[in-house]
PDB file of C-alpha atoms in Angstrom:
ATOM      1  CA  MET H  19       0.051   0.079  -0.101  1.00 81.00           C
ATOM      2  CA  LYS H  20       1.255   3.536  -0.777  1.00 89.00           C
ATOM      3  CA  SER H  21       0.856   6.601   1.249  1.00 94.00           C
ATOM      4  CA  ALA H  22      -1.741   9.040   0.132  1.00 94.00           C
ATOM      5  CA  ASN H  23       1.235  11.487  -0.231  1.00 96.00           C
ATOM      6  CA  GLU H  24       3.031   8.999  -2.538  1.00 96.00           C
ATOM      7  CA  ILE H  25       0.039   8.699  -4.540  1.00 97.00           C
ATOM      8  CA  ALA H  26      -0.349  12.508  -4.934  1.00 97.00           C
ATOM      9  CA  GLU H  27       3.264  12.695  -5.847  1.00 97.00           C
ATOM     10  CA  LEU H  28       2.883   9.980  -8.567  1.00 97.00           C
ATOM     11  CA  ALA H  29      -0.113  11.662 -10.060  1.00 97.00           C
ATOM     12  CA  ASP H  30       1.750  14.909 -10.234  1.00 97.00           C
ATOM     13  CA  ARG H  31       4.572  13.350 -11.931  1.00 96.00           C
ATOM     14  CA  LEU H  32       2.490  12.168 -14.521  1.00 96.00           C
ATOM     15  CA  LEU H  33       0.803  15.618 -15.043  1.00 96.00           C
ATOM     16  CA  ARG H  34       4.097  17.127 -15.345  1.00 96.00           C
ATOM     17  CA  ASP H  35       5.681  14.545 -17.531  1.00 96.00           C
ATOM     18  CA  ALA H  36       2.672  14.946 -19.965  1.00 96.00           C
ATOM     19  CA  ASN H  37       2.859  18.748 -19.537  1.00 96.00           C
ATOM     20  CA  ALA H  38      -0.831  18.602 -18.750  1.00 95.00           C
ATOM     21  CA  VAL H  39      -1.202  20.787 -15.633  1.00 92.00           C
ATOM     22  CA  SER H  40      -4.151  22.769 -16.781  1.00 94.00           C
ATOM     23  CA  ILE H  41      -7.956  23.026 -16.130  1.00 96.00           C
ATOM     24  CA  PRO H  42      -9.581  20.838 -17.066  1.00 97.00           C
ATOM     25  CA  VAL H  43      -6.808  18.081 -17.010  1.00 98.00           C
ATOM     26  CA  ASP H  44      -6.528  16.151 -20.375  1.00 98.00           C
ATOM     27  CA  VAL H  45      -6.606  12.750 -18.924  1.00 98.00           C
ATOM     28  CA  GLU H  46      -7.079  11.160 -22.309  1.00 98.00           C
ATOM     29  CA  PHE H  47      -3.736  13.015 -23.296  1.00 98.00           C
ATOM     30  CA  ILE H  48      -2.056  11.718 -20.228  1.00 98.00           C
ATOM     31  CA  ALA H  49      -3.112   8.341 -20.868  1.00 98.00           C
ATOM     32  CA  ARG H  50      -1.798   8.202 -24.406  1.00 97.00           C
ATOM     33  CA  ASN H  51       1.422   9.986 -22.951  1.00 97.00           C
ATOM     34  CA  CYS H  52       1.845   6.887 -20.901  1.00 95.00           C
ATOM     35  CA  GLY H  53       1.409   4.578 -23.832  1.00 96.00           C
ATOM     36  CA  VAL H  54      -2.364   3.402 -22.887  1.00 96.00           C
ATOM     37  CA  LEU H  55      -4.772   3.003 -25.764  1.00 97.00           C
ATOM     38  CA  LEU H  56      -8.247   4.343 -24.860  1.00 97.00           C
ATOM     39  CA  HIS H  57     -11.326   2.319 -26.072  1.00 96.00           C
ATOM     40  CA  GLU H  58     -14.903   3.975 -25.451  1.00 96.00           C
ATOM     41  CA  GLU H  59     -17.360   0.873 -25.534  1.00 93.00           C
ATOM     42  CA  ALA H  60     -21.036   0.092 -24.803  1.00 94.00           C
ATOM     43  CA  LEU H  61     -20.396  -1.786 -21.561  1.00 85.00           C
ATOM     44  CA  GLU H  62     -23.002  -2.942 -18.758  1.00 86.00           C
ATOM     45  CA  ASP H  63     -24.133   0.110 -16.806  1.00 84.00           C
ATOM     46  CA  GLU H  64     -22.468  -1.342 -13.705  1.00 80.00           C
ATOM     47  CA  ILE H  65     -19.049  -1.472 -15.334  1.00 85.00           C
ATOM     48  CA  SER H  66     -17.349   1.924 -15.416  1.00 87.00           C
ATOM     49  CA  GLY H  67     -14.061   0.849 -16.866  1.00 88.00           C
ATOM     50  CA  MET H  68     -11.364  -1.805 -17.244  1.00 89.00           C
ATOM     51  CA  LEU H  69      -7.517  -1.972 -17.551  1.00 89.00           C
ATOM     52  CA  VAL H  70      -6.329  -4.683 -19.759  1.00 89.00           C
ATOM     53  CA  VAL H  71      -2.471  -5.303 -19.991  1.00 86.00           C
ATOM     54  CA  LYS H  72      -1.378  -7.874 -22.741  1.00 84.00           C
ATOM     55  CA  GLU H  73       2.335  -8.185 -23.529  1.00 80.00           C
ATOM     56  CA  ASP H  74       3.552  -4.725 -24.174  1.00 83.00           C
ATOM     57  CA  THR H  75       0.163  -3.004 -24.723  1.00 90.00           C
ATOM     58  CA  LYS H  76      -2.008  -1.348 -22.269  1.00 92.00           C
ATOM     59  CA  HIS H  77      -5.736  -0.634 -22.790  1.00 93.00           C
ATOM     60  CA  ILE H  78      -8.264   1.284 -20.687  1.00 93.00           C
ATOM     61  CA  ILE H  79     -11.854   0.208 -21.932  1.00 92.00           C
ATOM     62  CA  TYR H  80     -14.509   3.065 -20.400  1.00 92.00           C
ATOM     63  CA  ASN H  81     -18.286   3.112 -20.752  1.00 91.00           C
ATOM     64  CA  ALA H  82     -19.665   4.891 -23.708  1.00 95.00           C
ATOM     65  CA  GLY H  83     -23.052   5.277 -21.733  1.00 94.00           C
ATOM     66  CA  HIS H  84     -21.563   6.967 -19.001  1.00 92.00           C
ATOM     67  CA  HIS H  85     -21.552  10.981 -18.402  1.00 95.00           C
ATOM     68  CA  GLU H  86     -18.217  12.476 -19.731  1.00 97.00           C
ATOM     69  CA  ASN H  87     -17.220  13.373 -15.962  1.00 96.00           C
ATOM     70  CA  ARG H  88     -17.625   9.577 -15.153  1.00 94.00           C
ATOM     71  CA  GLN H  89     -15.620   8.497 -18.152  1.00 95.00           C
ATOM     72  CA  ARG H  90     -12.742  10.851 -17.152  1.00 97.00           C
ATOM     73  CA  PHE H  91     -12.676   9.530 -13.516  1.00 94.00           C
ATOM     74  CA  SER H  92     -12.732   5.827 -14.822  1.00 92.00           C
ATOM     75  CA  ILE H  93      -9.966   6.711 -17.160  1.00 94.00           C
ATOM     76  CA  ALA H  94      -8.009   8.264 -14.176  1.00 95.00           C
ATOM     77  CA  HIS H  95      -8.966   5.601 -12.051  1.00 93.00           C
ATOM     78  CA  GLU H  96      -7.627   2.716 -14.221  1.00 91.00           C
ATOM     79  CA  LEU H  97      -4.522   4.716 -14.759  1.00 94.00           C
ATOM     80  CA  GLY H  98      -4.095   4.600 -10.935  1.00 93.00           C
ATOM     81  CA  HIS H  99      -4.476   0.730 -11.013  1.00 90.00           C
ATOM     82  CA  LEU H 100      -1.866   0.618 -13.728  1.00 90.00           C
ATOM     83  CA  TYR H 101       0.771   2.498 -11.890  1.00 91.00           C
ATOM     84  CA  LEU H 102      -0.180   1.403  -8.390  1.00 89.00           C
ATOM     85  CA  HIS H 103      -1.216  -2.278  -8.671  1.00 77.00           C
ATOM     86  CA  HIS H 104      -0.046  -3.612 -11.932  1.00 72.00           C
ATOM     87  CA  ASP H 105       2.681  -6.043 -11.980  1.00 68.00           C
ATOM     88  CA  ASP H 106       4.563  -7.717 -14.565  1.00 66.00           C
ATOM     89  CA  GLY H 107       2.640  -9.772 -17.091  1.00 59.00           C
ATOM     90  CA  ASP H 108      -0.683  -9.972 -18.844  1.00 50.00           C
ATOM     91  CA  GLN H 109      -3.591  -9.181 -16.646  1.00 51.00           C
ATOM     92  CA  LEU H 110      -7.329  -8.828 -17.578  1.00 45.00           C
ATOM     93  CA  PHE H 111      -9.957 -10.929 -15.558  1.00 27.00           C
ATOM     94  CA  VAL H 112     -12.839 -11.210 -17.817  1.00 29.00           C
ATOM     95  CA  ASP H 113     -13.824 -14.774 -18.256  1.00 19.00           C
ATOM     96  CA  THR H 114     -10.900 -17.155 -17.950  1.00 20.00           C
ATOM     97  CA  LYS H 115      -7.304 -16.687 -18.913  1.00 22.00           C
ATOM     98  CA  MET H 116      -6.404 -13.063 -17.947  1.00 27.00           C
ATOM     99  CA  ALA H 117      -7.552 -10.762 -15.365  1.00 33.00           C
ATOM    100  CA  VAL H 118      -8.949  -7.294 -15.728  1.00 37.00           C
ATOM    101  CA  TYR H 119      -8.914  -4.866 -12.819  1.00 39.00           C
ATOM    102  CA  HIS H 120     -12.472  -4.143 -12.058  1.00 41.00           C
ATOM    103  CA  ARG H 121     -14.510  -2.103  -9.601  1.00 44.00           C
ATOM    104  CA  ALA H 122     -17.446  -4.057  -8.571  1.00 43.00           C
ATOM    105  CA  GLY H 123     -19.624  -3.895  -5.461  1.00 44.00           C
ATOM    106  CA  ALA H 124     -19.205  -2.147  -2.149  1.00 45.00           C
ATOM    107  CA  PRO H 125     -16.133  -2.575   0.032  1.00 44.00           C
ATOM    108  CA  GLY H 126     -16.345  -5.800   1.774  1.00 45.00           C
ATOM    109  CA  ALA H 127     -18.650  -7.208  -1.010  1.00 45.00           C
ATOM    110  CA  ALA H 128     -18.217 -10.822  -2.048  1.00 46.00           C
ATOM    111  CA  VAL H 129     -16.950  -9.837  -5.315  1.00 41.00           C
ATOM    112  CA  TYR H 130     -13.495  -9.028  -3.603  1.00 40.00           C
ATOM    113  CA  ALA H 131     -13.412 -12.707  -2.320  1.00 44.00           C
ATOM    114  CA  ASP H 132     -13.940 -14.078  -5.780  1.00 45.00           C
ATOM    115  CA  LYS H 133     -10.778 -15.918  -6.815  1.00 44.00           C
ATOM    116  CA  ALA H 134     -10.885 -13.982  -9.995  1.00 46.00           C
ATOM    117  CA  SER H 135     -10.945 -10.498  -8.399  1.00 51.00           C
ATOM    118  CA  ILE H 136      -7.268  -9.172  -7.955  1.00 62.00           C
ATOM    119  CA  THR H 137      -8.405  -5.967  -6.405  1.00 67.00           C
ATOM    120  CA  THR H 138      -9.241  -5.135  -2.906  1.00 74.00           C
ATOM    121  CA  PRO H 139     -11.213  -2.332  -1.274  1.00 77.00           C
ATOM    122  CA  GLY H 140      -7.793  -0.713  -0.505  1.00 82.00           C
ATOM    123  CA  ASP H 141      -6.608  -0.873  -4.038  1.00 82.00           C
ATOM    124  CA  GLU H 142     -10.053   0.660  -4.971  1.00 84.00           C
ATOM    125  CA  ARG H 143      -9.495   3.600  -2.648  1.00 90.00           C
ATOM    126  CA  GLU H 144      -5.949   3.988  -3.675  1.00 92.00           C
ATOM    127  CA  ALA H 145      -7.078   4.073  -7.375  1.00 91.00           C
ATOM    128  CA  ASN H 146      -9.858   6.635  -6.495  1.00 92.00           C
ATOM    129  CA  HIS H 147      -7.332   8.748  -4.608  1.00 96.00           C
ATOM    130  CA  PHE H 148      -4.873   8.578  -7.631  1.00 97.00           C
ATOM    131  CA  ALA H 149      -7.784   9.662  -9.907  1.00 96.00           C
ATOM    132  CA  SER H 150      -8.746  12.585  -7.671  1.00 97.00           C
ATOM    133  CA  CYS H 151      -5.251  13.729  -7.464  1.00 98.00           C
ATOM    134  CA  LEU H 152      -4.777  13.546 -11.157  1.00 98.00           C
ATOM    135  CA  LEU H 153      -7.956  15.354 -12.258  1.00 98.00           C
ATOM    136  CA  MET H 154      -8.028  17.793  -9.327  1.00 98.00           C
ATOM    137  CA  PRO H 155      -4.406  18.504  -8.506  1.00 98.00           C
ATOM    138  CA  ALA H 156      -4.220  20.247  -5.291  1.00 96.00           C
ATOM    139  CA  ASP H 157      -2.073  23.464  -6.418  1.00 95.00           C
ATOM    140  CA  LEU H 158      -4.660  23.978  -9.231  1.00 95.00           C
ATOM    141  CA  LEU H 159      -7.660  23.851  -6.784  1.00 94.00           C
ATOM    142  CA  ARG H 160      -6.120  26.152  -4.377  1.00 92.00           C
ATOM    143  CA  ASN H 161      -5.234  28.753  -7.144  1.00 92.00           C
ATOM    144  CA  SER H 162      -8.926  28.418  -8.451  1.00 92.00           C
ATOM    145  CA  ILE H 163     -10.427  28.841  -5.204  1.00 89.00           C
ATOM    146  CA  GLU H 164      -8.028  31.695  -4.255  1.00 87.00           C
ATOM    147  CA  SER H 165      -8.835  33.597  -7.489  1.00 85.00           C
ATOM    148  CA  CYS H 166     -12.485  33.705  -6.840  1.00 77.00           C
ATOM    149  CA  HIS H 167     -12.322  34.166  -2.942  1.00 74.00           C
ATOM    150  CA  PRO H 168      -8.974  35.450  -1.633  1.00 73.00           C
ATOM    151  CA  GLY H 169      -8.398  34.509   2.107  1.00 71.00           C
ATOM    152  CA  VAL H 170     -11.531  32.445   2.421  1.00 70.00           C
ATOM    153  CA  ASP H 171     -11.189  29.140   4.122  1.00 69.00           C
ATOM    154  CA  ALA H 172     -14.857  27.867   3.440  1.00 73.00           C
ATOM    155  CA  ILE H 173     -16.535  27.258   0.252  1.00 83.00           C
ATOM    156  CA  ASP H 174     -20.265  26.803  -0.673  1.00 86.00           C
ATOM    157  CA  GLU H 175     -22.350  24.670  -2.734  1.00 88.00           C
ATOM    158  CA  PHE H 176     -21.880  27.101  -5.667  1.00 89.00           C
ATOM    159  CA  ASP H 177     -18.327  27.142  -5.328  1.00 90.00           C
ATOM    160  CA  VAL H 178     -18.222  23.329  -5.331  1.00 92.00           C
ATOM    161  CA  SER H 179     -20.534  23.343  -8.238  1.00 94.00           C
ATOM    162  CA  PHE H 180     -18.367  25.717 -10.204  1.00 93.00           C
ATOM    163  CA  LEU H 181     -15.185  24.036  -9.489  1.00 95.00           C
ATOM    164  CA  ALA H 182     -16.791  20.668 -10.461  1.00 96.00           C
ATOM    165  CA  MET H 183     -17.716  22.111 -13.970  1.00 97.00           C
ATOM    166  CA  SER H 184     -14.363  23.768 -14.508  1.00 96.00           C
ATOM    167  CA  PHE H 185     -12.420  20.577 -13.695  1.00 98.00           C
ATOM    168  CA  LYS H 186     -15.116  18.303 -15.284  1.00 98.00           C
ATOM    169  CA  VAL H 187     -15.785  16.237 -12.423  1.00 97.00           C
ATOM    170  CA  SER H 188     -18.780  15.281 -10.605  1.00 95.00           C
ATOM    171  CA  GLU H 189     -19.870  17.342  -7.748  1.00 94.00           C
ATOM    172  CA  GLN H 190     -19.487  14.422  -5.390  1.00 93.00           C
ATOM    173  CA  ALA H 191     -15.860  13.890  -6.491  1.00 95.00           C
ATOM    174  CA  MET H 192     -15.030  17.610  -6.160  1.00 95.00           C
ATOM    175  CA  LEU H 193     -16.522  17.684  -2.539  1.00 93.00           C
ATOM    176  CA  ILE H 194     -14.750  14.585  -1.503  1.00 93.00           C
ATOM    177  CA  ARG H 195     -11.416  16.030  -2.868  1.00 95.00           C
ATOM    178  CA  LEU H 196     -11.845  19.671  -1.074  1.00 92.00           C
ATOM    179  CA  GLN H 197     -12.536  17.930   2.245  1.00 90.00           C
ATOM    180  CA  LYS H 198      -9.644  15.721   1.937  1.00 92.00           C
ATOM    181  CA  LEU H 199      -7.554  18.864   1.123  1.00 92.00           C
ATOM    182  CA  GLY H 200      -8.749  20.318   4.271  1.00 90.00           C
ATOM    183  CA  TRP H 201     -11.328  22.993   2.686  1.00 86.00           C
ATOM    184  CA  LYS H 202     -14.306  23.589   4.955  1.00 83.00           C
ATOM    185  CA  THR H 203     -17.637  23.675   3.275  1.00 79.00           C
ATOM    186  CA  ASP H 204     -20.315  25.920   4.178  1.00 73.00           C
ATOM    187  CA  PHE H 205     -23.890  24.723   2.964  1.00 69.00           C
ATOM    188  CA  SER H 206     -26.013  26.691   5.195  1.00 56.00           C
TER     189      SER H 206
END
């Protein structure tokens, strides 16, 4: 397991290596810069995305039926699995021979106990944190908030909504990221 700081540093390094430190973060460009092929496919609604590693090729498959913000988070989440949890070799987990990193069920759900599952609730939290750090870098968030509200240490639901639209993430993802970064929220 990596620490939250190590995960944030890894996400920052990918952003800098791709020269993609801007709002909104171009997650597709970053994936391509990492040698990942992206595939938008019609998937079952419960499947957000998959990471497939076969020999020297890396693929992220994401759900064409999901909102653009969800797709962006799914791509970033799968990049997290690639850089945090992938070991050498082919990995896919679909039917038989290979294993796909997948996100299914709630933490503690039986899916994680299944022999075919190669992720744990901890792995999923790490991949989510990586995705948050990649799509909502702390410095860019801080600068965005300071430019709108200099010296303010609490933000309201309108700020959360504005930031979510600017960064092209869901309001829920933005709220969680802001809270993890220590921003107070004032929704009264």
